[in-house]
GROMACS .gro file of C-alpha atoms in nm:
model
  249
    1MET     CA    1   0.000   0.000   0.000
    2THR     CA    2   0.195   0.296  -0.127
    3LEU     CA    3   0.083   0.654  -0.179
    4ASP     CA    4   0.402   0.780  -0.344
    5GLY     CA    5   0.343   1.106  -0.530
    6LYS     CA    6  -0.005   1.160  -0.385
    7ILE     CA    7  -0.116   1.482  -0.217
    8ALA     CA    8  -0.346   1.435   0.083
    9LEU     CA    9  -0.542   1.685   0.288
   10VAL     CA   10  -0.654   1.588   0.639
   11THR     CA   11  -0.895   1.832   0.802
   12GLY     CA   12  -0.857   1.858   1.177
   13GLY     CA   13  -0.519   1.694   1.129
   14SER     CA   14  -0.342   1.856   1.422
   15ARG     CA   15  -0.428   1.608   1.699
   16GLY     CA   16  -0.591   1.278   1.795
   17ILE     CA   17  -0.731   1.069   1.512
   18GLY     CA   18  -0.646   1.339   1.255
   19ARG     CA   19  -0.281   1.337   1.362
   20ALA     CA   20  -0.262   0.956   1.338
   21ILE     CA   21  -0.415   0.964   0.991
   22SER     CA   22  -0.175   1.237   0.877
   23VAL     CA   23   0.131   1.048   1.002
   24ARG     CA   24   0.013   0.717   0.850
   25LEU     CA   25  -0.057   0.862   0.504
   26ALA     CA   26   0.278   1.046   0.506
   27ALA     CA   27   0.461   0.727   0.606
   28MET     CA   28   0.305   0.563   0.298
   29GLY     CA   29   0.457   0.829   0.074
   30ALA     CA   30   0.188   1.097   0.048
   31THR     CA   31   0.262   1.464   0.103
   32VAL     CA   32   0.008   1.559   0.370
   33GLY     CA   33  -0.160   1.892   0.428
   34VAL     CA   34  -0.237   1.919   0.799
   35ASN     CA   35  -0.541   2.141   0.841
   36TYR     CA   36  -0.603   2.322   1.169
   37VAL     CA   37  -0.793   2.626   1.296
   38ALA     CA   38  -0.678   2.747   1.637
   39ASN     CA   39  -0.377   2.546   1.753
   40PRO     CA   40  -0.065   2.592   1.537
   41ALA     CA   41   0.154   2.427   1.801
   42ALA     CA   42  -0.045   2.103   1.772
   43ALA     CA   43  -0.022   2.115   1.392
   44GLU     CA   44   0.355   2.170   1.420
   45GLU     CA   45   0.379   1.862   1.642
   46THR     CA   46   0.194   1.659   1.376
   47LEU     CA   47   0.444   1.786   1.116
   48ARG     CA   48   0.731   1.687   1.344
   49GLN     CA   49   0.590   1.335   1.373
   50ILE     CA   50   0.539   1.317   0.996
   51GLU     CA   51   0.904   1.412   0.940
   52ALA     CA   52   1.019   1.165   1.209
   53ALA     CA   53   0.836   0.894   1.014
   54GLY     CA   54   1.029   0.996   0.702
   55GLY     CA   55   0.733   1.171   0.543
   56LYS     CA   56   0.654   1.515   0.405
   57GLY     CA   57   0.381   1.754   0.507
   58PHE     CA   58   0.268   2.114   0.529
   59MET     CA   59   0.032   2.313   0.750
   60VAL     CA   60  -0.283   2.478   0.617
   61ARG     CA   61  -0.508   2.692   0.832
   62PHE     CA   62  -0.879   2.730   0.754
   63ASN     CA   63  -1.219   2.670   0.909
   64VAL     CA   64  -1.401   2.392   0.720
   65ALA     CA   65  -1.736   2.561   0.794
   66ASP     CA   66  -1.630   2.877   0.608
   67ALA     CA   67  -1.711   2.826   0.239
   68GLU     CA   68  -1.490   3.109   0.115
   69ALA     CA   69  -1.193   3.000   0.326
   70VAL     CA   70  -1.228   2.640   0.206
   71GLN     CA   71  -1.235   2.744  -0.160
   72GLU     CA   72  -0.938   2.978  -0.128
   73SER     CA   73  -0.723   2.740   0.076
   74ILE     CA   74  -0.781   2.439  -0.147
   75LYS     CA   75  -0.718   2.654  -0.454
   76GLU     CA   76  -0.382   2.753  -0.300
   77ILE     CA   77  -0.293   2.390  -0.222
   78ILE     CA   78  -0.369   2.285  -0.581
   79ALA     CA   79  -0.167   2.581  -0.715
   80ALA     CA   80   0.131   2.488  -0.495
   81HIS     CA   81   0.118   2.108  -0.526
   82GLY     CA   82  -0.076   2.051  -0.848
   83GLN     CA   83  -0.347   1.836  -0.693
   84VAL     CA   84  -0.540   1.704  -0.395
   85ASP     CA   85  -0.560   1.328  -0.452
   86ILE     CA   86  -0.689   1.226  -0.108
   87LEU     CA   87  -0.926   1.423   0.115
   88VAL     CA   88  -0.994   1.304   0.469
   89ASN     CA   89  -1.283   1.495   0.627
   90ASN     CA   90  -1.192   1.449   0.991
   91ALA     CA   91  -1.257   1.797   1.139
   92GLY     CA   92  -1.524   1.786   1.406
   93ILE     CA   93  -1.649   1.963   1.716
   94THR     CA   94  -1.890   1.883   1.998
   95ARG     CA   95  -2.142   2.104   2.176
   96ASP     CA   96  -2.308   1.848   2.399
   97GLY     CA   97  -2.636   1.900   2.581
   98LEU     CA   98  -2.984   1.761   2.622
   99VAL     CA   99  -3.229   1.840   2.340
  100ALA     CA  100  -3.461   2.038   2.570
  101ARG     CA  101  -3.177   2.276   2.660
  102MET     CA  102  -2.981   2.282   2.336
  103LYS     CA  103  -2.943   2.628   2.187
  104ASP     CA  104  -2.986   2.679   1.811
  105GLU     CA  105  -2.624   2.794   1.792
  106GLU     CA  106  -2.506   2.466   1.947
  107TRP     CA  107  -2.698   2.271   1.682
  108ASP     CA  108  -2.585   2.495   1.394
  109SER     CA  109  -2.215   2.505   1.483
  110VAL     CA  110  -2.186   2.124   1.504
  111LEU     CA  111  -2.379   2.065   1.181
  112ASP     CA  112  -2.179   2.338   1.004
  113THR     CA  113  -1.841   2.192   1.100
  114ASN     CA  114  -1.910   1.818   1.108
  115LEU     CA  115  -2.144   1.783   0.809
  116LYS     CA  116  -2.141   2.098   0.597
  117GLY     CA  117  -1.761   2.110   0.629
  118ALA     CA  118  -1.733   1.770   0.458
  119PHE     CA  119  -1.965   1.890   0.180
  120LEU     CA  120  -1.766   2.212   0.127
  121CYS     CA  121  -1.427   2.041   0.123
  122GLY     CA  122  -1.547   1.757  -0.101
  123LYS     CA  123  -1.697   2.005  -0.345
  124ALA     CA  124  -1.375   2.209  -0.348
  125VAL     CA  125  -1.146   1.915  -0.436
  126MET     CA  126  -1.368   1.718  -0.673
  127ARG     CA  127  -1.309   1.920  -0.990
  128ALA     CA  128  -0.932   1.856  -0.980
  129MET     CA  129  -0.993   1.488  -0.897
  130MET     CA  130  -1.238   1.454  -1.187
  131LYS     CA  131  -0.987   1.609  -1.424
  132LYS     CA  132  -0.721   1.361  -1.315
  133ARG     CA  133  -0.975   1.072  -1.305
  134TRP     CA  134  -0.847   0.957  -0.965
  135GLY     CA  135  -0.942   1.050  -0.613
  136ARG     CA  136  -1.023   0.933  -0.263
  137ILE     CA  137  -1.264   1.111  -0.028
  138ILE     CA  138  -1.288   0.956   0.319
  139ASN     CA  139  -1.531   1.095   0.575
  140ILE     CA  140  -1.478   1.026   0.944
  141SER     CA  141  -1.815   0.942   1.096
  142SER     CA  142  -1.880   0.787   1.441
  143VAL     CA  143  -2.054   0.493   1.601
  144VAL     CA  144  -2.274   0.758   1.765
  145GLY     CA  145  -2.425   0.830   1.423
  146PHE     CA  146  -2.553   0.471   1.412
  147VAL     CA  147  -2.658   0.400   1.772
  148GLY     CA  148  -2.731   0.752   1.899
  149ASN     CA  149  -2.613   0.900   2.227
  150GLY     CA  150  -2.801   1.098   2.489
  151GLY     CA  151  -2.676   1.455   2.507
  152GLN     CA  152  -2.532   1.448   2.156
  153VAL     CA  153  -2.828   1.489   1.923
  154ASN     CA  154  -2.642   1.748   1.713
  155TYR     CA  155  -2.324   1.538   1.686
  156ALA     CA  156  -2.514   1.215   1.614
  157ALA     CA  157  -2.726   1.385   1.347
  158ALA     CA  158  -2.418   1.529   1.175
  159LYS     CA  159  -2.231   1.197   1.183
  160ALA     CA  160  -2.537   1.008   1.055
  161GLY     CA  161  -2.572   1.269   0.781
  162LEU     CA  162  -2.222   1.190   0.659
  163THR     CA  163  -2.347   0.844   0.559
  164GLY     CA  164  -2.603   0.983   0.317
  165LEU     CA  165  -2.355   1.241   0.187
  166THR     CA  166  -2.100   0.965   0.129
  167LYS     CA  167  -2.336   0.735  -0.062
  168SER     CA  168  -2.469   1.012  -0.284
  169MET     CA  169  -2.125   1.154  -0.365
  170ALA     CA  170  -1.998   0.801  -0.432
  171ARG     CA  171  -2.269   0.755  -0.697
  172GLU     CA  172  -2.197   1.091  -0.858
  173LEU     CA  173  -1.819   1.050  -0.874
  174ALA     CA  174  -1.770   0.679  -0.944
  175GLY     CA  175  -1.766   0.734  -1.321
  176ARG     CA  176  -1.450   0.944  -1.277
  177ASN     CA  177  -1.271   0.679  -1.070
  178ILE     CA  178  -1.319   0.869  -0.745
  179THR     CA  179  -1.420   0.664  -0.441
  180VAL     CA  180  -1.606   0.811  -0.144
  181ASN     CA  181  -1.627   0.618   0.182
  182CYS     CA  182  -1.683   0.658   0.556
  183VAL     CA  183  -1.482   0.531   0.849
  184ALA     CA  184  -1.686   0.519   1.171
  185PRO     CA  185  -1.474   0.493   1.487
  186GLY     CA  186  -1.613   0.359   1.814
  187TYR     CA  187  -1.461   0.449   2.151
  188ILE     CA  188  -1.104   0.556   2.080
  189VAL     CA  189  -0.827   0.644   2.327
  190THR     CA  190  -0.787   1.023   2.308
  191ASP     CA  191  -0.712   1.315   2.541
  192MET     CA  192  -1.081   1.308   2.631
  193THR     CA  193  -1.090   0.941   2.736
  194ASP     CA  194  -0.763   0.985   2.930
  195GLY     CA  195  -0.953   1.223   3.158
  196LEU     CA  196  -1.222   0.967   3.243
  197THR     CA  197  -1.217   0.778   3.573
  198GLU     CA  198  -1.121   0.412   3.573
  199ASP     CA  199  -1.483   0.313   3.652
  200VAL     CA  200  -1.615   0.505   3.350
  201GLN     CA  201  -1.347   0.352   3.125
  202GLU     CA  202  -1.440   0.004   3.245
  203ALA     CA  203  -1.808   0.077   3.177
  204LEU     CA  204  -1.717   0.179   2.820
  205LYS     CA  205  -1.511  -0.137   2.769
  206ALA     CA  206  -1.805  -0.348   2.891
  207GLN     CA  207  -2.001  -0.232   2.582
  208ILE     CA  208  -1.727  -0.354   2.348
  209PRO     CA  209  -1.702  -0.725   2.263
  210LEU     CA  210  -1.322  -0.702   2.220
  211GLY     CA  211  -1.309  -0.547   2.568
  212ILE     CA  212  -1.066  -0.266   2.487
  213LEU     CA  213  -1.076   0.090   2.358
  214GLY     CA  214  -0.944   0.150   2.008
  215THR     CA  215  -0.646   0.367   1.922
  216PRO     CA  216  -0.615   0.652   1.671
  217GLN     CA  217  -0.378   0.422   1.477
  218ASP     CA  218  -0.660   0.167   1.436
  219VAL     CA  219  -0.867   0.432   1.261
  220ALA     CA  220  -0.569   0.553   1.057
  221ALA     CA  221  -0.510   0.198   0.930
  222ALA     CA  222  -0.866   0.180   0.794
  223VAL     CA  223  -0.826   0.519   0.625
  224ALA     CA  224  -0.492   0.412   0.478
  225PHE     CA  225  -0.650   0.101   0.325
  226LEU     CA  226  -0.936   0.296   0.165
  227ALA     CA  227  -0.692   0.561   0.037
  228SER     CA  228  -0.465   0.302  -0.127
  229SER     CA  229  -0.503   0.112  -0.453
  230ASP     CA  230  -0.608  -0.190  -0.243
  231GLY     CA  231  -0.935  -0.009  -0.170
  232SER     CA  232  -1.006   0.090  -0.529
  233TYR     CA  233  -1.320  -0.127  -0.572
  234ILE     CA  234  -1.485  -0.003  -0.252
  235THR     CA  235  -1.711   0.303  -0.265
  236GLY     CA  236  -2.017   0.432  -0.084
  237GLN     CA  237  -1.938   0.217   0.219
  238THR     CA  238  -1.893   0.269   0.592
  239LEU     CA  239  -1.609   0.080   0.756
  240HIS     CA  240  -1.679   0.040   1.128
  241VAL     CA  241  -1.375   0.046   1.357
  242ASN     CA  242  -1.529  -0.019   1.697
  243GLY     CA  243  -1.422  -0.355   1.843
  244GLY     CA  244  -1.764  -0.502   1.771
  245MET     CA  245  -1.961  -0.242   1.968
  246TYR     CA  246  -2.193  -0.192   1.670
  247MET     CA  247  -2.235  -0.461   1.405
  248GLY     CA  248  -2.470  -0.295   1.160
  249HIS     CA  249  -2.486  -0.354   0.788
   0.00000   0.00000   0.00000
């Protein structure tokens, strides 16, 4: 599985799952654009890890929910590097709360970043991919989009929405040899889970048949497969990376 000569863009690539994806794709030979919004130090650390793995990368700052910023930034990437071959829509935010108390702004901001952001970025890269007749768009969903989660109606709706977006885009772009897929992580070890008490972590593990939390590298491996030539006959699909927590079709 090599990505030599490919240009990849990973939104929200500065930490967590996005960082692991960025490092993995770079280690396979891609030049990776690490997108971030507010934390340049974290993006720099991702670049350092990319270089330590023998890869190449660059930082690109824009908010995926800002249509003008997305267009301009991706236009600049294509001007500088000639192409975006692989887009990983990983950027996401949470604004948790019960439905009865959720403010409109909390709904809108999550849908704008987590769902509309994937639409805007996909739309911005597809013309160049169509011209080249090769491309990979991989949307990072969540198990929450399939099973729901109290206090996360906005997040679950956005992540579920990515499934419909993925299937529809896959149908539209398949004729140009562009695949569009989802990867849906379950409970993954991140800064957030590190802050949970041991009892809460054990309760999470009890919901998972494999009995352990996943790692960002587990998710990155699934993305790497779909981005490579080995995944070329897979499109419109959701690959669940959750230790058996959800076994949907």
